[in-house]
Amino acid sequence: MEDLLARIARCVERGKISTLSPFPKDMLGTAGVTELVAEALASSIPPQNILRKGLIAGMETIGERFRLNKIFIPEVMISAKAMNSGMRMLLPFFEGNKITLKGTVIVATVQGDLHDIGKNIVGMFLKGAGWNVVDLGVNVAPEVIVSNARLHNAAAVCLSALLTTTMLNMEQAVMDLHKELPRVKVLVGGAPLSHSFAERIGADFFSTSPQEAIIYLDENSTPETV
Amino acid sequence: MQPQKQYNEFIVALEDLKLPESTFLTELLDDSMAEHIQEEFAEVLNKVKGIIQPRAGYAVFHPGEFSIHDSYILCGLEKFNSKKIVTRALERSDYLYVFVVSIGGEAEKLVKKLMAAGEYLHGYFADIIASAYTESCAAWVEKIISDRAAVAGEECTMRYSPGYCGWDVEEQKKLFSLLPDGFCGVQLSKSALMIPLKSISGILGTGKSVVREEYQCGICEMNDCLRYKV
Ligand code: B12
């Protein structure tokens, strides 16, 4: 049975959605994520294991290769899509609580800023790692960030800023979050930021790499079941 | 009230916009990208080309309508607190151009739709392609202005935008007050962001004794500028 989960992980890693997927060429005609997840469910493998040891495991491998600069972002996205195809099949099991995600993470580009390409990448990595992601979009005011973190009982908030001037709004959001929701981890990123800036504004974590944020969250938040 | 001004507004033909080769687009993409990823890129490129509506426009300020000082620029009734790096580049200008470009709001809607559907790769490609088109629209308006200047024997400066080189983005409010409402289809939000998002605003100068210099990062005091990182 382990073997089946390892095959699911491999298909996620290679971005192989189904038998019909024309790529990758060396896997032409072989089963993809959707067929293998169906097979796993039919063999009564617990959905939580399919998620954790199949889908998420595949994303972990690809995320690590990205962190080590071995691959480019498009390849991670192809894997994320393959993972999604499997996730869709597991959706019914969320209702009966047969599967739970790691928790909720809020992502947002801070007030006064519109640059969201990096924020979207971070959101995609988080989903791939088994987090429920609530994306608040761009130009998000500190009070909206706080109220959503409360509403969704978030484990963490990921803030992005690319404009030097909006880095100040980031500081406000971090302060408000720490004051109102001290349990919630606040992660910050965006090209002009630095470790020293993140430290000065009291953020819990800074990195240029979304994958490192995942590792940090896995080690520093209290996962539910996964 | 600002004095009566003449504005030039253009609908830019797609064929005139080249995806800039040196921008972040090339940095985010890999030449050795697998063939099928390149195919997906081509597919999204076509989609984006079909929905963008590139527009560009500017207002010209003539001698006497603006003055350039050490750390600020007076233009019409506005005072731009742009940093030295900007004022120095523009100081010999005889004419000052305030410009806006936009590719409209359809591309960002497409990005949102694709992302929400889990089509991350297509959403990402659509976003970077649309951003690159916005940049090339700014390059286009700069070229129009510099070509006209060249006919009159003038040189053209590089273009500068609020948000670049330590010049506060909030000053887009002043920039937009020099232009008619909804110029090039762009509105400014309360927090000084342009809507549609895929827009760029800025200024540049032309003049007989202008010397076009690359961005003078040497005199900049910002230590978190991205130009050093990319
Ligand atoms: C693309 C882009 C745009 C696009 C926006 C597209 C979009 N949807 O985001 C367009 C063309 C519309 C644009 C417009 C403007 N832009 Co712009 N833009 C850029 C550009 C070229 C690339 C940014 C980018 O997406 N990089 C790629 C992503 C993947 O990188 P990233 O965001 O850093 O994210 C990575 C990491 O940082 C990290 N990360 C990011 N967030 C987070 C969060 C967490 C928690 C973690 C852990 C990690 C993390 O993960 C990502 C993946 O590795 C930069 C210049 C540059 N080369 O960086 C200028 C830049 C950011 N823009 C700038 C400016 C000023 C503007 C304007 C205000 C200019 C103007 N007046 O017109 C306008 C505003 C438009 C508006 N509507 O008001 C300036 C900002 C200067 C500053 N630092 O203050 C820059 C630096 C250009 C410059 N040379 O000065 N822009």
PDB file of C-alpha atoms in Angstrom, chain A:
ATOM      1  CA  MET A   1       0.000   0.000   0.000  1.00  0.00           C
ATOM      2  CA  GLU A   2       2.880   2.343   0.786  1.00  0.00           C
ATOM      3  CA  ASP A   3       3.896   1.809  -2.783  1.00  0.00           C
ATOM      4  CA  LEU A   4       0.645   3.317  -4.068  1.00  0.00           C
ATOM      5  CA  LEU A   5       1.123   6.416  -1.914  1.00  0.00           C
ATOM      6  CA  ALA A   6       4.693   6.763  -3.140  1.00  0.00           C
ATOM      7  CA  ARG A   7       3.392   6.569  -6.712  1.00  0.00           C
ATOM      8  CA  ILE A   8       0.871   9.336  -5.966  1.00  0.00           C
ATOM      9  CA  ALA A   9       3.695  11.450  -4.548  1.00  0.00           C
ATOM     10  CA  ARG A  10       5.770  10.781  -7.660  1.00  0.00           C
ATOM     11  CA  CYS A  11       2.907  11.822  -9.959  1.00  0.00           C
ATOM     12  CA  VAL A  12       2.413  15.057  -8.003  1.00  0.00           C
ATOM     13  CA  GLU A  13       6.121  15.738  -8.232  1.00  0.00           C
ATOM     14  CA  ARG A  14       6.111  15.190 -12.004  1.00  0.00           C
ATOM     15  CA  GLY A  15       2.802  16.979 -12.567  1.00  0.00           C
ATOM     16  CA  LYS A  16       1.096  13.888 -13.956  1.00  0.00           C
ATOM     17  CA  ILE A  17      -2.650  14.425 -13.504  1.00  0.00           C
ATOM     18  CA  SER A  18      -4.187  11.453 -15.321  1.00  0.00           C
ATOM     19  CA  THR A  19      -3.495   8.706 -17.855  1.00  0.00           C
ATOM     20  CA  LEU A  20      -4.531  11.133 -20.564  1.00  0.00           C
ATOM     21  CA  SER A  21      -2.050  13.864 -19.576  1.00  0.00           C
ATOM     22  CA  PRO A  22       0.358  14.354 -22.467  1.00  0.00           C
ATOM     23  CA  PHE A  23       3.190  15.293 -20.072  1.00  0.00           C
ATOM     24  CA  PRO A  24       5.644  14.291 -18.823  1.00  0.00           C
ATOM     25  CA  LYS A  25       6.457  12.356 -21.966  1.00  0.00           C
ATOM     26  CA  ASP A  26       8.240   9.513 -20.163  1.00  0.00           C
ATOM     27  CA  MET A  27       5.010   8.767 -18.242  1.00  0.00           C
ATOM     28  CA  LEU A  28       2.764   8.763 -21.294  1.00  0.00           C
ATOM     29  CA  GLY A  29      -0.232   6.441 -20.897  1.00  0.00           C
ATOM     30  CA  THR A  30       0.534   5.546 -17.276  1.00  0.00           C
ATOM     31  CA  ALA A  31      -1.825   6.229 -14.376  1.00  0.00           C
ATOM     32  CA  GLY A  32      -1.795   9.743 -12.931  1.00  0.00           C
ATOM     33  CA  VAL A  33      -2.861  11.336  -9.648  1.00  0.00           C
ATOM     34  CA  THR A  34      -6.598  10.965 -10.268  1.00  0.00           C
ATOM     35  CA  GLU A  35      -6.482   7.246 -11.080  1.00  0.00           C
ATOM     36  CA  LEU A  36      -4.083   6.479  -8.259  1.00  0.00           C
ATOM     37  CA  VAL A  37      -6.094   8.410  -5.674  1.00  0.00           C
ATOM     38  CA  ALA A  38      -9.215   6.530  -6.824  1.00  0.00           C
ATOM     39  CA  GLU A  39      -7.333   3.267  -6.447  1.00  0.00           C
ATOM     40  CA  ALA A  40      -6.100   4.224  -2.994  1.00  0.00           C
ATOM     41  CA  LEU A  41      -9.629   5.132  -1.866  1.00  0.00           C
ATOM     42  CA  ALA A  42     -10.948   1.861  -3.286  1.00  0.00           C
ATOM     43  CA  SER A  43      -8.288  -0.016  -1.327  1.00  0.00           C
ATOM     44  CA  SER A  44      -9.508   1.713   1.857  1.00  0.00           C
ATOM     45  CA  ILE A  45      -6.311   3.642   2.490  1.00  0.00           C
ATOM     46  CA  PRO A  46      -7.337   6.361   4.974  1.00  0.00           C
ATOM     47  CA  PRO A  47      -7.890   9.640   3.081  1.00  0.00           C
ATOM     48  CA  GLN A  48      -5.663  11.412   5.606  1.00  0.00           C
ATOM     49  CA  ASN A  49      -2.770   9.173   4.536  1.00  0.00           C
ATOM     50  CA  ILE A  50      -3.494   9.771   0.876  1.00  0.00           C
ATOM     51  CA  LEU A  51      -3.273  13.482   1.566  1.00  0.00           C
ATOM     52  CA  ARG A  52      -0.238  13.409   3.828  1.00  0.00           C
ATOM     53  CA  LYS A  53       1.882  10.614   2.388  1.00  0.00           C
ATOM     54  CA  GLY A  54       0.779  10.984  -1.221  1.00  0.00           C
ATOM     55  CA  LEU A  55      -0.194  14.495  -2.266  1.00  0.00           C
ATOM     56  CA  ILE A  56       1.656  16.579   0.325  1.00  0.00           C
ATOM     57  CA  ALA A  57       4.727  14.328   0.198  1.00  0.00           C
ATOM     58  CA  GLY A  58       4.993  14.979  -3.552  1.00  0.00           C
ATOM     59  CA  MET A  59       4.753  18.731  -3.013  1.00  0.00           C
ATOM     60  CA  GLU A  60       7.400  18.548  -0.305  1.00  0.00           C
ATOM     61  CA  THR A  61       9.900  17.002  -2.675  1.00  0.00           C
ATOM     62  CA  ILE A  62       9.253  19.560  -5.399  1.00  0.00           C
ATOM     63  CA  GLY A  63       9.282  22.432  -2.868  1.00  0.00           C
ATOM     64  CA  GLU A  64      12.635  21.336  -1.580  1.00  0.00           C
ATOM     65  CA  ARG A  65      14.074  21.203  -5.095  1.00  0.00           C
ATOM     66  CA  PHE A  66      12.792  24.740  -5.652  1.00  0.00           C
ATOM     67  CA  ARG A  67      14.356  25.897  -2.393  1.00  0.00           C
ATOM     68  CA  LEU A  68      17.674  24.503  -3.567  1.00  0.00           C
ATOM     69  CA  ASN A  69      17.288  26.374  -6.874  1.00  0.00           C
ATOM     70  CA  LYS A  70      17.190  23.145  -8.834  1.00  0.00           C
ATOM     71  CA  ILE A  71      13.942  24.006 -10.609  1.00  0.00           C
ATOM     72  CA  PHE A  72      11.954  27.085 -11.561  1.00  0.00           C
ATOM     73  CA  ILE A  73       8.564  28.188 -10.291  1.00  0.00           C
ATOM     74  CA  PRO A  74       6.532  26.919 -13.315  1.00  0.00           C
ATOM     75  CA  GLU A  75       7.423  23.347 -12.430  1.00  0.00           C
ATOM     76  CA  VAL A  76       6.166  23.824  -8.865  1.00  0.00           C
ATOM     77  CA  MET A  77       2.926  25.171 -10.293  1.00  0.00           C
ATOM     78  CA  ILE A  78       2.451  22.169 -12.523  1.00  0.00           C
ATOM     79  CA  SER A  79       2.840  19.951  -9.456  1.00  0.00           C
ATOM     80  CA  ALA A  80       0.390  22.117  -7.502  1.00  0.00           C
ATOM     81  CA  LYS A  81      -2.197  21.610 -10.213  1.00  0.00           C
ATOM     82  CA  ALA A  82      -1.683  17.842 -10.080  1.00  0.00           C
ATOM     83  CA  MET A  83      -2.046  17.955  -6.313  1.00  0.00           C
ATOM     84  CA  ASN A  84      -5.277  19.912  -6.718  1.00  0.00           C
ATOM     85  CA  SER A  85      -6.703  17.232  -8.983  1.00  0.00           C
ATOM     86  CA  GLY A  86      -6.213  14.752  -6.143  1.00  0.00           C
ATOM     87  CA  MET A  87      -7.476  17.166  -3.499  1.00  0.00           C
ATOM     88  CA  ARG A  88     -10.747  17.551  -5.368  1.00  0.00           C
ATOM     89  CA  MET A  89     -11.346  13.813  -4.987  1.00  0.00           C
ATOM     90  CA  LEU A  90     -10.722  14.010  -1.258  1.00  0.00           C
ATOM     91  CA  LEU A  91     -13.133  16.891  -0.680  1.00  0.00           C
ATOM     92  CA  PRO A  92     -16.071  14.688   0.456  1.00  0.00           C
ATOM     93  CA  PHE A  93     -13.946  13.407   3.340  1.00  0.00           C
ATOM     94  CA  PHE A  94     -13.474  16.866   4.799  1.00  0.00           C
ATOM     95  CA  GLU A  95     -17.128  16.969   5.733  1.00  0.00           C
ATOM     96  CA  GLY A  96     -16.985  13.894   7.913  1.00  0.00           C
ATOM     97  CA  ASN A  97     -13.731  15.196   9.419  1.00  0.00           C
ATOM     98  CA  LYS A  98     -11.947  12.168   7.997  1.00  0.00           C
ATOM     99  CA  ILE A  99      -9.355  14.645   6.776  1.00  0.00           C
ATOM    100  CA  THR A 100      -8.233  17.884   8.297  1.00  0.00           C
ATOM    101  CA  LEU A 101      -5.780  20.380   6.957  1.00  0.00           C
ATOM    102  CA  LYS A 102      -2.913  21.737   9.024  1.00  0.00           C
ATOM    103  CA  GLY A 103      -4.832  24.891   9.879  1.00  0.00           C
ATOM    104  CA  THR A 104      -5.622  28.235   8.259  1.00  0.00           C
ATOM    105  CA  VAL A 105      -3.128  30.802   6.997  1.00  0.00           C
ATOM    106  CA  ILE A 106      -4.165  34.279   5.883  1.00  0.00           C
ATOM    107  CA  VAL A 107      -2.161  35.799   3.009  1.00  0.00           C
ATOM    108  CA  ALA A 108      -2.307  39.441   1.940  1.00  0.00           C
ATOM    109  CA  THR A 109      -0.431  42.239   0.216  1.00  0.00           C
ATOM    110  CA  VAL A 110      -0.408  45.124   2.678  1.00  0.00           C
ATOM    111  CA  GLN A 111      -2.305  48.388   2.367  1.00  0.00           C
ATOM    112  CA  GLY A 112      -0.995  50.773  -0.279  1.00  0.00           C
ATOM    113  CA  ASP A 113       0.606  48.003  -2.324  1.00  0.00           C
ATOM    114  CA  LEU A 114      -0.599  46.051  -5.340  1.00  0.00           C
ATOM    115  CA  HIS A 115       2.350  43.791  -6.100  1.00  0.00           C
ATOM    116  CA  ASP A 116       0.996  40.302  -5.636  1.00  0.00           C
ATOM    117  CA  ILE A 117       2.985  37.921  -7.805  1.00  0.00           C
ATOM    118  CA  GLY A 118       5.118  36.891  -4.811  1.00  0.00           C
ATOM    119  CA  LYS A 119       2.109  36.689  -2.490  1.00  0.00           C
ATOM    120  CA  ASN A 120       0.319  34.373  -4.914  1.00  0.00           C
ATOM    121  CA  ILE A 121       3.353  32.101  -5.044  1.00  0.00           C
ATOM    122  CA  VAL A 122       3.448  31.929  -1.254  1.00  0.00           C
ATOM    123  CA  GLY A 123      -0.281  31.049  -1.178  1.00  0.00           C
ATOM    124  CA  MET A 124       0.251  28.264  -3.681  1.00  0.00           C
ATOM    125  CA  PHE A 125       3.114  26.770  -1.658  1.00  0.00           C
ATOM    126  CA  LEU A 126       1.010  26.854   1.502  1.00  0.00           C
ATOM    127  CA  LYS A 127      -1.894  25.059  -0.166  1.00  0.00           C
ATOM    128  CA  GLY A 128       0.507  22.465  -1.505  1.00  0.00           C
ATOM    129  CA  ALA A 129       1.799  21.880   2.006  1.00  0.00           C
ATOM    130  CA  GLY A 130      -1.681  21.133   3.317  1.00  0.00           C
ATOM    131  CA  TRP A 131      -2.754  24.482   4.741  1.00  0.00           C
ATOM    132  CA  ASN A 132      -6.132  26.076   4.231  1.00  0.00           C
ATOM    133  CA  VAL A 133      -5.310  29.438   2.614  1.00  0.00           C
ATOM    134  CA  VAL A 134      -7.489  32.535   2.850  1.00  0.00           C
ATOM    135  CA  ASP A 135      -6.191  35.080   0.328  1.00  0.00           C
ATOM    136  CA  LEU A 136      -7.332  38.608   1.130  1.00  0.00           C
ATOM    137  CA  GLY A 137      -5.868  40.074  -2.087  1.00  0.00           C
ATOM    138  CA  VAL A 138      -3.991  43.352  -2.393  1.00  0.00           C
ATOM    139  CA  ASN A 139      -4.097  46.721  -0.621  1.00  0.00           C
ATOM    140  CA  VAL A 140      -5.420  45.167   2.589  1.00  0.00           C
ATOM    141  CA  ALA A 141      -5.807  47.398   5.656  1.00  0.00           C
ATOM    142  CA  PRO A 142      -4.412  46.200   9.016  1.00  0.00           C
ATOM    143  CA  GLU A 143      -7.884  46.012  10.587  1.00  0.00           C
ATOM    144  CA  VAL A 144      -9.113  43.753   7.774  1.00  0.00           C
ATOM    145  CA  ILE A 145      -6.131  41.467   8.292  1.00  0.00           C
ATOM    146  CA  VAL A 146      -6.771  41.246  12.036  1.00  0.00           C
ATOM    147  CA  SER A 147     -10.511  40.663  11.692  1.00  0.00           C
ATOM    148  CA  ASN A 148      -9.983  37.896   9.139  1.00  0.00           C
ATOM    149  CA  ALA A 149      -7.298  36.225  11.227  1.00  0.00           C
ATOM    150  CA  ARG A 150      -9.792  36.182  14.092  1.00  0.00           C
ATOM    151  CA  LEU A 151     -12.740  35.084  11.965  1.00  0.00           C
ATOM    152  CA  HIS A 152     -10.842  32.146  10.462  1.00  0.00           C
ATOM    153  CA  ASN A 153      -9.081  31.232  13.678  1.00  0.00           C
ATOM    154  CA  ALA A 154      -5.829  31.479  11.715  1.00  0.00           C
ATOM    155  CA  ALA A 155      -2.630  29.823  12.853  1.00  0.00           C
ATOM    156  CA  ALA A 156      -0.556  32.325  10.897  1.00  0.00           C
ATOM    157  CA  VAL A 157      -0.632  35.404   8.672  1.00  0.00           C
ATOM    158  CA  CYS A 158       1.692  35.901   5.677  1.00  0.00           C
ATOM    159  CA  LEU A 159       2.182  39.519   4.614  1.00  0.00           C
ATOM    160  CA  SER A 160       3.859  40.713   1.439  1.00  0.00           C
ATOM    161  CA  ALA A 161       5.149  44.206   0.492  1.00  0.00           C
ATOM    162  CA  LEU A 162       7.182  45.373  -2.516  1.00  0.00           C
ATOM    163  CA  LEU A 163       6.991  49.124  -2.073  1.00  0.00           C
ATOM    164  CA  THR A 164       9.325  50.665   0.451  1.00  0.00           C
ATOM    165  CA  THR A 165       6.587  53.026   1.580  1.00  0.00           C
ATOM    166  CA  THR A 166       4.123  50.233   2.280  1.00  0.00           C
ATOM    167  CA  MET A 167       6.612  48.483   4.507  1.00  0.00           C
ATOM    168  CA  LEU A 168       5.371  50.952   7.171  1.00  0.00           C
ATOM    169  CA  ASN A 169       1.810  49.670   6.787  1.00  0.00           C
ATOM    170  CA  MET A 170       3.242  46.227   7.278  1.00  0.00           C
ATOM    171  CA  GLU A 171       4.652  47.342  10.607  1.00  0.00           C
ATOM    172  CA  GLN A 172       1.192  48.513  11.690  1.00  0.00           C
ATOM    173  CA  ALA A 173      -0.391  45.205  10.687  1.00  0.00           C
ATOM    174  CA  VAL A 174       2.251  43.223  12.589  1.00  0.00           C
ATOM    175  CA  MET A 175       1.768  45.371  15.708  1.00  0.00           C
ATOM    176  CA  ASP A 176      -2.022  45.032  15.593  1.00  0.00           C
ATOM    177  CA  LEU A 177      -1.855  41.281  15.081  1.00  0.00           C
ATOM    178  CA  HIS A 178       0.537  40.769  17.975  1.00  0.00           C
ATOM    179  CA  LYS A 179      -1.577  42.936  20.219  1.00  0.00           C
ATOM    180  CA  GLU A 180      -4.945  41.436  19.368  1.00  0.00           C
ATOM    181  CA  LEU A 181      -4.004  37.862  18.504  1.00  0.00           C
ATOM    182  CA  PRO A 182      -0.700  37.063  20.225  1.00  0.00           C
ATOM    183  CA  ARG A 183      -0.947  33.354  19.375  1.00  0.00           C
ATOM    184  CA  VAL A 184      -0.938  33.989  15.608  1.00  0.00           C
ATOM    185  CA  LYS A 185       2.450  33.776  13.890  1.00  0.00           C
ATOM    186  CA  VAL A 186       3.209  36.646  11.527  1.00  0.00           C
ATOM    187  CA  LEU A 187       5.435  35.931   8.538  1.00  0.00           C
ATOM    188  CA  VAL A 188       6.628  38.697   6.229  1.00  0.00           C
ATOM    189  CA  GLY A 189       8.266  38.784   2.803  1.00  0.00           C
ATOM    190  CA  GLY A 190       8.747  40.712  -0.442  1.00  0.00           C
ATOM    191  CA  ALA A 191      11.888  41.721  -2.292  1.00  0.00           C
ATOM    192  CA  PRO A 192      12.810  44.960  -0.435  1.00  0.00           C
ATOM    193  CA  LEU A 193      12.488  43.402   3.036  1.00  0.00           C
ATOM    194  CA  SER A 194      15.375  42.113   5.091  1.00  0.00           C
ATOM    195  CA  HIS A 195      15.932  40.114   8.252  1.00  0.00           C
ATOM    196  CA  SER A 196      16.790  43.255  10.173  1.00  0.00           C
ATOM    197  CA  PHE A 197      13.619  45.039   9.011  1.00  0.00           C
ATOM    198  CA  ALA A 198      11.465  42.039   9.931  1.00  0.00           C
ATOM    199  CA  GLU A 199      13.093  41.877  13.327  1.00  0.00           C
ATOM    200  CA  ARG A 200      12.623  45.602  13.917  1.00  0.00           C
ATOM    201  CA  ILE A 201       8.877  45.472  13.177  1.00  0.00           C
ATOM    202  CA  GLY A 202       8.478  42.405  15.396  1.00  0.00           C
ATOM    203  CA  ALA A 203       7.557  39.854  12.721  1.00  0.00           C
ATOM    204  CA  ASP A 204       8.018  36.219  13.759  1.00  0.00           C
ATOM    205  CA  PHE A 205       9.635  35.163  10.521  1.00  0.00           C
ATOM    206  CA  PHE A 206      11.143  36.508   7.318  1.00  0.00           C
ATOM    207  CA  SER A 207      12.422  34.710   4.275  1.00  0.00           C
ATOM    208  CA  THR A 208      12.824  35.210   0.564  1.00  0.00           C
ATOM    209  CA  SER A 209      11.774  31.601   0.118  1.00  0.00           C
ATOM    210  CA  PRO A 210       8.159  30.417   0.424  1.00  0.00           C
ATOM    211  CA  GLN A 211       9.407  26.894   1.090  1.00  0.00           C
ATOM    212  CA  GLU A 212      11.282  28.068   4.172  1.00  0.00           C
ATOM    213  CA  ALA A 213       8.061  29.632   5.413  1.00  0.00           C
ATOM    214  CA  ILE A 214       6.428  26.209   5.150  1.00  0.00           C
ATOM    215  CA  ILE A 215       9.219  24.593   7.135  1.00  0.00           C
ATOM    216  CA  TYR A 216       8.913  27.323   9.771  1.00  0.00           C
ATOM    217  CA  LEU A 217       5.152  26.851  10.060  1.00  0.00           C
ATOM    218  CA  ASP A 218       5.486  23.082  10.324  1.00  0.00           C
ATOM    219  CA  GLU A 219       7.896  23.524  13.205  1.00  0.00           C
ATOM    220  CA  ASN A 220       6.280  26.452  14.972  1.00  0.00           C
ATOM    221  CA  SER A 221       2.533  26.140  14.781  1.00  0.00           C
ATOM    222  CA  THR A 222       0.365  23.518  16.343  1.00  0.00           C
ATOM    223  CA  PRO A 223      -1.021  21.355  13.576  1.00  0.00           C
ATOM    224  CA  GLU A 224      -4.383  19.726  14.103  1.00  0.00           C
ATOM    225  CA  THR A 225      -4.177  16.233  12.675  1.00  0.00           C
ATOM    226  CA  VAL A 226      -1.955  16.104   9.607  1.00  0.00           C
TER     227      VAL A 226
END
